[in-house]
Amino acid sequence: QVQLVESQGGVVQPGKSLRLSCVASGFTFSSYAMHWVRQAPGKGLEWVAVISHEGGIKDYAESVQGRFTISRDNSKNTLFLEMRSLRPDDTAIYYCARDDRSYIGLGPMTHWGQGTLVTVSS
Amino acid sequence: SYVLTQPPSVSVAPGKTASITCGGDNIGTKSVHWYQQKPGQAPMVVVYDDTGRPSGIPERFSGSNSGNTATLTFSRAEAGDEADYYCQVWDSSSNHYVFGTGTKVTVL
């Protein structure tokens, strides 16, 4: 069955960096677009970034544009999110999610990891 | 940026029918997906592409989309339907994915 397992988050100081990873199994990872979605404590879902199946197309929410970088290693079935210049309002549970399609666009996010908590605090 | 507006909360009696709306400019021209999120769990899709239902999702759940409003409806409400529900679209003008504000459903 499809499994998405995010790396441990943690507490990081404002202005610092953190890299999240998400290991996929149970499907052909290289065939699907992948997302990062976050949820601040007690708040709603916020889409963060998407990457196409081959990694050539990426897009970001305005709130993270220029600070976060999404990438993938299809040989290792792994999705990454490099987060720089972290701010307290980046505190959230970060989910990786698999799209239903290969390319960016209309597909729903059909499978989700359990999420990892990132806390940005001094 | 594209905005999706949902009512903060909806209450429904057991066995009755509930509807959750998702308002957006010309949302009827977009494909709408709906997610259910129970406390402490990751979201899961319950309706995709306006009306599609993934395998394992009860027929009680259905969707519609027209004009400026998309709607998720579930009939014969059960205690297990208590959750937060989010609509979601892809905005082609910005290439961004957008989630609705979320609706907390209470079955009482």
Short mmCIF file of N, CA, C and O in Angstrom, two decimals, chain B:
data_model
loop_
_atom_site.label_atom_id
_atom_site.label_comp_id
_atom_site.label_asym_id
_atom_site.label_seq_id
_atom_site.Cartn_x
_atom_site.Cartn_y
_atom_site.Cartn_z
N SER B 1 -5.11 36.84 -5.18
CA SER B 1 -5.07 35.38 -5.14
C SER B 1 -6.49 34.84 -4.97
O SER B 1 -7.37 35.53 -4.49
N TYR B 2 -6.65 33.62 -5.41
CA TYR B 2 -7.97 33.00 -5.39
C TYR B 2 -8.35 32.60 -3.97
O TYR B 2 -7.55 32.04 -3.24
N VAL B 3 -9.59 32.88 -3.60
CA VAL B 3 -10.06 32.62 -2.24
C VAL B 3 -11.26 31.67 -2.26
O VAL B 3 -12.17 31.84 -3.08
N LEU B 4 -11.23 30.70 -1.36
CA LEU B 4 -12.34 29.77 -1.19
C LEU B 4 -12.91 29.96 0.21
O LEU B 4 -12.19 29.85 1.19
N THR B 5 -14.21 30.21 0.28
CA THR B 5 -14.84 30.52 1.56
C THR B 5 -15.81 29.42 1.97
O THR B 5 -16.70 29.04 1.20
N GLN B 6 -15.63 28.92 3.17
CA GLN B 6 -16.51 27.89 3.72
C GLN B 6 -17.11 28.39 5.03
O GLN B 6 -16.50 29.20 5.73
N PRO B 7 -18.28 27.87 5.41
CA PRO B 7 -18.82 28.22 6.73
C PRO B 7 -17.94 27.60 7.81
O PRO B 7 -17.45 26.47 7.64
N PRO B 8 -17.69 28.30 8.90
CA PRO B 8 -16.81 27.76 9.95
C PRO B 8 -17.33 26.46 10.56
O PRO B 8 -16.53 25.60 10.94
N SER B 9 -18.64 26.33 10.67
CA SER B 9 -19.19 25.14 11.32
C SER B 9 -20.54 24.76 10.74
O SER B 9 -21.28 25.62 10.24
N VAL B 10 -20.81 23.47 10.81
CA VAL B 10 -22.10 22.92 10.40
C VAL B 10 -22.48 21.85 11.42
O VAL B 10 -21.64 21.02 11.79
N SER B 11 -23.71 21.86 11.85
CA SER B 11 -24.22 20.84 12.75
C SER B 11 -25.30 20.03 12.05
O SER B 11 -26.08 20.58 11.26
N VAL B 12 -25.33 18.74 12.36
CA VAL B 12 -26.33 17.87 11.74
C VAL B 12 -26.73 16.82 12.75
O VAL B 12 -25.92 16.34 13.55
N ALA B 13 -27.99 16.46 12.74
CA ALA B 13 -28.48 15.40 13.62
C ALA B 13 -28.16 14.04 13.01
O ALA B 13 -28.11 13.89 11.78
N PRO B 14 -27.93 13.05 13.83
CA PRO B 14 -27.67 11.71 13.32
C PRO B 14 -28.79 11.25 12.39
O PRO B 14 -29.98 11.45 12.68
N GLY B 15 -28.39 10.68 11.27
CA GLY B 15 -29.37 10.19 10.32
C GLY B 15 -29.87 11.21 9.33
O GLY B 15 -30.54 10.86 8.35
N LYS B 16 -29.54 12.47 9.56
CA LYS B 16 -29.97 13.54 8.66
C LYS B 16 -28.91 13.86 7.62
O LYS B 16 -27.84 13.27 7.61
N THR B 17 -29.23 14.81 6.75
CA THR B 17 -28.34 15.20 5.67
C THR B 17 -27.71 16.55 5.95
O THR B 17 -28.39 17.47 6.44
N ALA B 18 -26.42 16.66 5.67
CA ALA B 18 -25.70 17.92 5.86
C ALA B 18 -25.04 18.34 4.55
O ALA B 18 -24.63 17.48 3.76
N SER B 19 -24.93 19.63 4.37
CA SER B 19 -24.25 20.17 3.20
C SER B 19 -23.24 21.22 3.63
O SER B 19 -23.52 22.02 4.53
N ILE B 20 -22.08 21.21 2.98
CA ILE B 20 -21.02 22.18 3.24
C ILE B 20 -20.75 22.90 1.93
O ILE B 20 -20.51 22.27 0.90
N THR B 21 -20.79 24.22 1.98
CA THR B 21 -20.56 25.00 0.77
C THR B 21 -19.13 25.50 0.70
O THR B 21 -18.45 25.67 1.72
N CYS B 22 -18.71 25.77 -0.52
CA CYS B 22 -17.37 26.29 -0.79
C CYS B 22 -17.55 27.35 -1.88
O CYS B 22 -17.85 27.01 -3.03
N GLY B 23 -17.39 28.59 -1.50
CA GLY B 23 -17.63 29.68 -2.43
C GLY B 23 -16.35 30.23 -3.02
O GLY B 23 -15.37 30.45 -2.31
N GLY B 24 -16.37 30.44 -4.33
CA GLY B 24 -15.22 31.02 -5.02
C GLY B 24 -15.66 31.60 -6.35
O GLY B 24 -16.64 31.12 -6.95
N ASP B 25 -14.94 32.56 -6.84
CA ASP B 25 -15.27 33.23 -8.08
C ASP B 25 -15.25 32.23 -9.25
O ASP B 25 -14.21 31.66 -9.57
N ASN B 26 -16.44 32.02 -9.86
CA ASN B 26 -16.55 31.08 -10.99
C ASN B 26 -15.96 29.72 -10.66
O ASN B 26 -15.36 29.07 -11.53
N ILE B 27 -16.17 29.27 -9.44
CA ILE B 27 -15.63 27.96 -9.04
C ILE B 27 -16.19 26.85 -9.91
O ILE B 27 -15.57 25.79 -10.07
N GLY B 28 -17.34 27.08 -10.51
CA GLY B 28 -17.95 26.08 -11.38
C GLY B 28 -17.09 25.72 -12.58
O GLY B 28 -17.31 24.67 -13.21
N THR B 29 -16.12 26.56 -12.90
CA THR B 29 -15.21 26.29 -14.03
C THR B 29 -13.97 25.51 -13.59
O THR B 29 -13.12 25.19 -14.42
N LYS B 30 -13.87 25.22 -12.31
CA LYS B 30 -12.70 24.51 -11.78
C LYS B 30 -13.09 23.13 -11.27
O LYS B 30 -14.26 22.87 -10.97
N SER B 31 -12.10 22.29 -11.12
CA SER B 31 -12.30 20.98 -10.50
C SER B 31 -12.11 21.12 -8.99
O SER B 31 -11.06 21.60 -8.55
N VAL B 32 -13.09 20.70 -8.24
CA VAL B 32 -13.06 20.86 -6.79
C VAL B 32 -12.86 19.50 -6.12
O VAL B 32 -13.50 18.50 -6.48
N HIS B 33 -11.98 19.50 -5.15
CA HIS B 33 -11.74 18.29 -4.35
C HIS B 33 -12.09 18.59 -2.90
O HIS B 33 -11.92 19.73 -2.44
N TRP B 34 -12.56 17.58 -2.20
CA TRP B 34 -12.95 17.74 -0.79
C TRP B 34 -12.16 16.76 0.07
O TRP B 34 -12.01 15.57 -0.28
N TYR B 35 -11.69 17.26 1.21
CA TYR B 35 -10.90 16.46 2.15
C TYR B 35 -11.58 16.44 3.50
O TYR B 35 -12.15 17.45 3.94
N GLN B 36 -11.47 15.31 4.14
CA GLN B 36 -11.95 15.13 5.52
C GLN B 36 -10.73 14.96 6.41
O GLN B 36 -9.83 14.19 6.09
N GLN B 37 -10.70 15.69 7.51
CA GLN B 37 -9.60 15.55 8.46
C GLN B 37 -10.15 15.37 9.86
O GLN B 37 -10.79 16.27 10.41
N LYS B 38 -9.90 14.21 10.43
CA LYS B 38 -10.32 13.94 11.81
C LYS B 38 -9.20 14.35 12.75
O LYS B 38 -8.03 14.42 12.35
N PRO B 39 -9.52 14.64 14.00
CA PRO B 39 -8.51 15.13 14.96
C PRO B 39 -7.29 14.22 15.03
O PRO B 39 -7.42 13.00 15.17
N GLY B 40 -6.12 14.82 14.91
CA GLY B 40 -4.88 14.08 15.03
C GLY B 40 -4.51 13.25 13.82
O GLY B 40 -3.53 12.50 13.86
N GLN B 41 -5.28 13.37 12.75
CA GLN B 41 -5.02 12.57 11.55
C GLN B 41 -4.71 13.45 10.36
O GLN B 41 -5.01 14.65 10.34
N ALA B 42 -4.10 12.84 9.35
CA ALA B 42 -3.88 13.54 8.09
C ALA B 42 -5.20 13.63 7.33
O ALA B 42 -6.11 12.82 7.54
N PRO B 43 -5.30 14.61 6.44
CA PRO B 43 -6.51 14.70 5.60
C PRO B 43 -6.62 13.51 4.67
O PRO B 43 -5.64 12.84 4.36
N MET B 44 -7.85 13.25 4.22
CA MET B 44 -8.07 12.25 3.19
C MET B 44 -9.14 12.77 2.24
O MET B 44 -10.08 13.45 2.65
N VAL B 45 -8.97 12.44 0.97
CA VAL B 45 -9.92 12.93 -0.01
C VAL B 45 -11.21 12.12 0.04
O VAL B 45 -11.17 10.89 0.11
N VAL B 46 -12.34 12.81 0.06
CA VAL B 46 -13.63 12.12 0.07
C VAL B 46 -14.41 12.33 -1.23
O VAL B 46 -15.28 11.53 -1.58
N VAL B 47 -14.12 13.44 -1.92
CA VAL B 47 -14.71 13.70 -3.24
C VAL B 47 -13.62 14.36 -4.08
O VAL B 47 -12.92 15.25 -3.59
N TYR B 48 -13.50 13.94 -5.34
CA TYR B 48 -12.53 14.56 -6.24
C TYR B 48 -13.21 14.94 -7.55
O TYR B 48 -14.24 14.35 -7.92
N ASP B 49 -12.63 15.89 -8.22
CA ASP B 49 -13.17 16.34 -9.51
C ASP B 49 -14.67 16.60 -9.43
O ASP B 49 -15.46 16.10 -10.25
N ASP B 50 -15.07 17.36 -8.46
CA ASP B 50 -16.46 17.81 -8.23
C ASP B 50 -17.38 16.71 -7.68
O ASP B 50 -18.11 16.94 -6.73
N THR B 51 -17.37 15.55 -8.35
CA THR B 51 -18.38 14.54 -8.02
C THR B 51 -17.82 13.13 -7.83
O THR B 51 -18.57 12.23 -7.45
N GLY B 52 -16.54 12.94 -8.10
CA GLY B 52 -15.96 11.60 -8.00
C GLY B 52 -15.79 11.16 -6.55
O GLY B 52 -15.58 11.99 -5.66
N ARG B 53 -15.91 9.87 -6.35
CA ARG B 53 -15.78 9.33 -4.99
C ARG B 53 -14.72 8.24 -5.00
O ARG B 53 -14.84 7.24 -5.71
N PRO B 54 -13.64 8.42 -4.21
CA PRO B 54 -12.59 7.38 -4.18
C PRO B 54 -13.14 6.06 -3.65
O PRO B 54 -14.14 6.04 -2.91
N SER B 55 -12.47 4.99 -3.99
CA SER B 55 -12.88 3.69 -3.46
C SER B 55 -12.77 3.71 -1.94
O SER B 55 -11.83 4.27 -1.37
N GLY B 56 -13.76 3.14 -1.30
CA GLY B 56 -13.78 3.10 0.15
C GLY B 56 -14.57 4.22 0.79
O GLY B 56 -14.87 4.17 1.99
N ILE B 57 -14.91 5.24 0.01
CA ILE B 57 -15.73 6.33 0.53
C ILE B 57 -17.20 5.97 0.33
O ILE B 57 -17.61 5.64 -0.79
N PRO B 58 -18.00 6.05 1.37
CA PRO B 58 -19.41 5.65 1.26
C PRO B 58 -20.17 6.48 0.24
O PRO B 58 -19.89 7.66 0.03
N GLU B 59 -21.17 5.86 -0.36
CA GLU B 59 -22.01 6.55 -1.33
C GLU B 59 -22.78 7.71 -0.68
O GLU B 59 -23.34 8.55 -1.39
N ARG B 60 -22.80 7.75 0.64
CA ARG B 60 -23.48 8.84 1.34
C ARG B 60 -22.85 10.20 1.02
O ARG B 60 -23.50 11.23 1.18
N PHE B 61 -21.59 10.17 0.60
CA PHE B 61 -20.89 11.41 0.30
C PHE B 61 -21.04 11.73 -1.20
O PHE B 61 -20.81 10.87 -2.05
N SER B 62 -21.41 12.98 -1.48
CA SER B 62 -21.53 13.39 -2.87
C SER B 62 -21.15 14.85 -3.01
O SER B 62 -21.16 15.61 -2.03
N GLY B 63 -20.81 15.25 -4.24
CA GLY B 63 -20.42 16.62 -4.48
C GLY B 63 -21.11 17.21 -5.69
O GLY B 63 -21.58 16.48 -6.56
N SER B 64 -21.17 18.52 -5.72
CA SER B 64 -21.69 19.23 -6.88
C SER B 64 -20.93 20.55 -7.01
O SER B 64 -20.28 21.01 -6.06
N ASN B 65 -21.00 21.13 -8.19
CA ASN B 65 -20.25 22.37 -8.43
C ASN B 65 -20.88 23.14 -9.58
O ASN B 65 -21.00 22.62 -10.69
N SER B 66 -21.25 24.37 -9.30
CA SER B 66 -21.87 25.20 -10.33
C SER B 66 -21.77 26.66 -9.93
O SER B 66 -21.84 27.00 -8.74
N GLY B 67 -21.60 27.51 -10.92
CA GLY B 67 -21.57 28.93 -10.66
C GLY B 67 -20.45 29.33 -9.73
O GLY B 67 -19.28 29.09 -10.02
N ASN B 68 -20.80 29.91 -8.61
CA ASN B 68 -19.81 30.37 -7.63
C ASN B 68 -19.77 29.52 -6.37
O ASN B 68 -19.14 29.91 -5.37
N THR B 69 -20.43 28.34 -6.41
CA THR B 69 -20.49 27.51 -5.21
C THR B 69 -20.35 26.02 -5.53
O THR B 69 -21.04 25.50 -6.40
N ALA B 70 -19.46 25.40 -4.78
CA ALA B 70 -19.36 23.94 -4.79
C ALA B 70 -19.93 23.44 -3.45
O ALA B 70 -19.86 24.14 -2.45
N THR B 71 -20.47 22.25 -3.47
CA THR B 71 -21.13 21.73 -2.28
C THR B 71 -20.76 20.27 -2.04
O THR B 71 -20.77 19.46 -2.98
N LEU B 72 -20.45 19.97 -0.81
CA LEU B 72 -20.27 18.59 -0.36
C LEU B 72 -21.49 18.24 0.48
O LEU B 72 -21.85 18.97 1.40
N THR B 73 -22.11 17.13 0.16
CA THR B 73 -23.29 16.69 0.88
C THR B 73 -23.07 15.28 1.39
O THR B 73 -22.53 14.43 0.68
N PHE B 74 -23.46 15.03 2.63
CA PHE B 74 -23.47 13.65 3.10
C PHE B 74 -24.78 13.38 3.82
O PHE B 74 -25.27 14.19 4.61
N SER B 75 -25.33 12.25 3.48
CA SER B 75 -26.63 11.84 4.01
C SER B 75 -26.44 10.83 5.13
O SER B 75 -25.34 10.32 5.36
N ARG B 76 -27.51 10.59 5.86
CA ARG B 76 -27.50 9.60 6.96
C ARG B 76 -26.28 9.82 7.84
O ARG B 76 -25.45 8.93 8.05
N ALA B 77 -26.17 11.02 8.37
CA ALA B 77 -24.99 11.42 9.15
C ALA B 77 -24.75 10.47 10.31
O ALA B 77 -25.69 10.02 10.99
N GLU B 78 -23.46 10.19 10.52
CA GLU B 78 -23.03 9.31 11.61
C GLU B 78 -22.02 10.04 12.47
O GLU B 78 -21.38 11.00 12.03
N ALA B 79 -21.84 9.54 13.68
CA ALA B 79 -20.87 10.15 14.59
C ALA B 79 -19.48 10.16 13.96
O ALA B 79 -18.69 11.10 14.17
N GLY B 80 -19.17 9.17 13.17
CA GLY B 80 -17.86 9.08 12.53
C GLY B 80 -17.64 10.11 11.45
O GLY B 80 -16.52 10.25 10.94
N ASP B 81 -18.66 10.88 11.09
CA ASP B 81 -18.50 11.93 10.09
C ASP B 81 -18.01 13.23 10.73
O ASP B 81 -17.69 14.18 10.01
N GLU B 82 -17.95 13.27 12.04
CA GLU B 82 -17.45 14.47 12.71
C GLU B 82 -15.98 14.67 12.35
O GLU B 82 -15.13 13.79 12.57
N ALA B 83 -15.70 15.83 11.78
CA ALA B 83 -14.36 16.12 11.27
C ALA B 83 -14.35 17.54 10.73
O ALA B 83 -15.38 18.21 10.67
N ASP B 84 -13.16 17.97 10.34
CA ASP B 84 -13.02 19.20 9.57
C ASP B 84 -13.00 18.82 8.09
O ASP B 84 -12.39 17.83 7.70
N TYR B 85 -13.67 19.63 7.30
CA TYR B 85 -13.75 19.38 5.85
C TYR B 85 -13.20 20.60 5.10
O TYR B 85 -13.52 21.74 5.44
N TYR B 86 -12.40 20.32 4.09
CA TYR B 86 -11.79 21.39 3.30
C TYR B 86 -12.05 21.15 1.82
O TYR B 86 -11.89 20.03 1.32
N CYS B 87 -12.41 22.21 1.11
CA CYS B 87 -12.44 22.14 -0.35
C CYS B 87 -11.09 22.61 -0.88
O CYS B 87 -10.31 23.26 -0.16
N GLN B 88 -10.81 22.26 -2.11
CA GLN B 88 -9.50 22.61 -2.71
C GLN B 88 -9.63 22.66 -4.21
O GLN B 88 -10.32 21.85 -4.82
N VAL B 89 -8.94 23.65 -4.81
CA VAL B 89 -8.89 23.76 -6.26
C VAL B 89 -7.48 24.11 -6.67
O VAL B 89 -6.65 24.50 -5.85
N TRP B 90 -7.22 23.99 -7.95
CA TRP B 90 -5.99 24.51 -8.55
C TRP B 90 -6.36 25.76 -9.34
O TRP B 90 -7.24 25.72 -10.19
N ASP B 91 -5.68 26.87 -9.01
CA ASP B 91 -5.94 28.13 -9.68
C ASP B 91 -4.97 28.26 -10.85
O ASP B 91 -3.78 28.52 -10.65
N SER B 92 -5.48 28.10 -12.05
CA SER B 92 -4.60 28.11 -13.23
C SER B 92 -3.97 29.47 -13.50
O SER B 92 -2.93 29.56 -14.14
N SER B 93 -4.56 30.54 -12.99
CA SER B 93 -4.00 31.86 -13.25
C SER B 93 -2.72 32.10 -12.47
O SER B 93 -1.87 32.89 -12.86
N SER B 94 -2.59 31.41 -11.35
CA SER B 94 -1.39 31.58 -10.51
C SER B 94 -0.56 30.30 -10.42
O SER B 94 0.54 30.32 -9.88
N ASN B 95 -1.10 29.19 -10.94
CA ASN B 95 -0.49 27.86 -10.78
C ASN B 95 -0.37 27.46 -9.31
O ASN B 95 0.51 26.69 -8.94
N HIS B 96 -1.26 27.98 -8.51
CA HIS B 96 -1.23 27.67 -7.09
C HIS B 96 -2.42 26.80 -6.71
O HIS B 96 -3.50 26.88 -7.30
N TYR B 97 -2.20 25.98 -5.70
CA TYR B 97 -3.27 25.18 -5.13
C TYR B 97 -3.85 25.96 -3.95
O TYR B 97 -3.12 26.59 -3.19
N VAL B 98 -5.16 25.91 -3.83
CA VAL B 98 -5.85 26.70 -2.81
C VAL B 98 -6.78 25.80 -2.01
O VAL B 98 -7.56 25.04 -2.59
N PHE B 99 -6.69 25.92 -0.70
CA PHE B 99 -7.62 25.23 0.19
C PHE B 99 -8.66 26.22 0.70
O PHE B 99 -8.38 27.40 0.89
N GLY B 100 -9.85 25.71 0.93
CA GLY B 100 -10.87 26.51 1.57
C GLY B 100 -10.54 26.74 3.03
O GLY B 100 -9.60 26.15 3.58
N THR B 101 -11.34 27.58 3.67
CA THR B 101 -11.09 27.97 5.06
C THR B 101 -11.42 26.87 6.05
O THR B 101 -11.02 26.95 7.21
N GLY B 102 -12.13 25.85 5.61
CA GLY B 102 -12.43 24.71 6.46
C GLY B 102 -13.75 24.83 7.21
O GLY B 102 -14.15 25.93 7.61
N THR B 103 -14.42 23.70 7.37
CA THR B 103 -15.69 23.63 8.08
C THR B 103 -15.65 22.50 9.09
O THR B 103 -15.33 21.37 8.75
N LYS B 104 -15.96 22.84 10.32
CA LYS B 104 -16.03 21.83 11.37
C LYS B 104 -17.44 21.27 11.43
O LYS B 104 -18.40 22.02 11.66
N VAL B 105 -17.56 19.98 11.22
CA VAL B 105 -18.87 19.33 11.24
C VAL B 105 -19.08 18.62 12.57
O VAL B 105 -18.23 17.83 13.02
N THR B 106 -20.21 18.92 13.18
CA THR B 106 -20.60 18.28 14.44
C THR B 106 -21.87 17.49 14.21
O THR B 106 -22.85 18.01 13.63
N VAL B 107 -21.87 16.25 14.67
CA VAL B 107 -23.07 15.41 14.57
C VAL B 107 -23.66 15.29 15.97
O VAL B 107 -23.04 14.72 16.87
N LEU B 108 -24.84 15.89 16.16
CA LEU B 108 -25.44 15.87 17.50
C LEU B 108 -26.95 15.80 17.44
O LEU B 108 -27.54 15.98 16.41
#
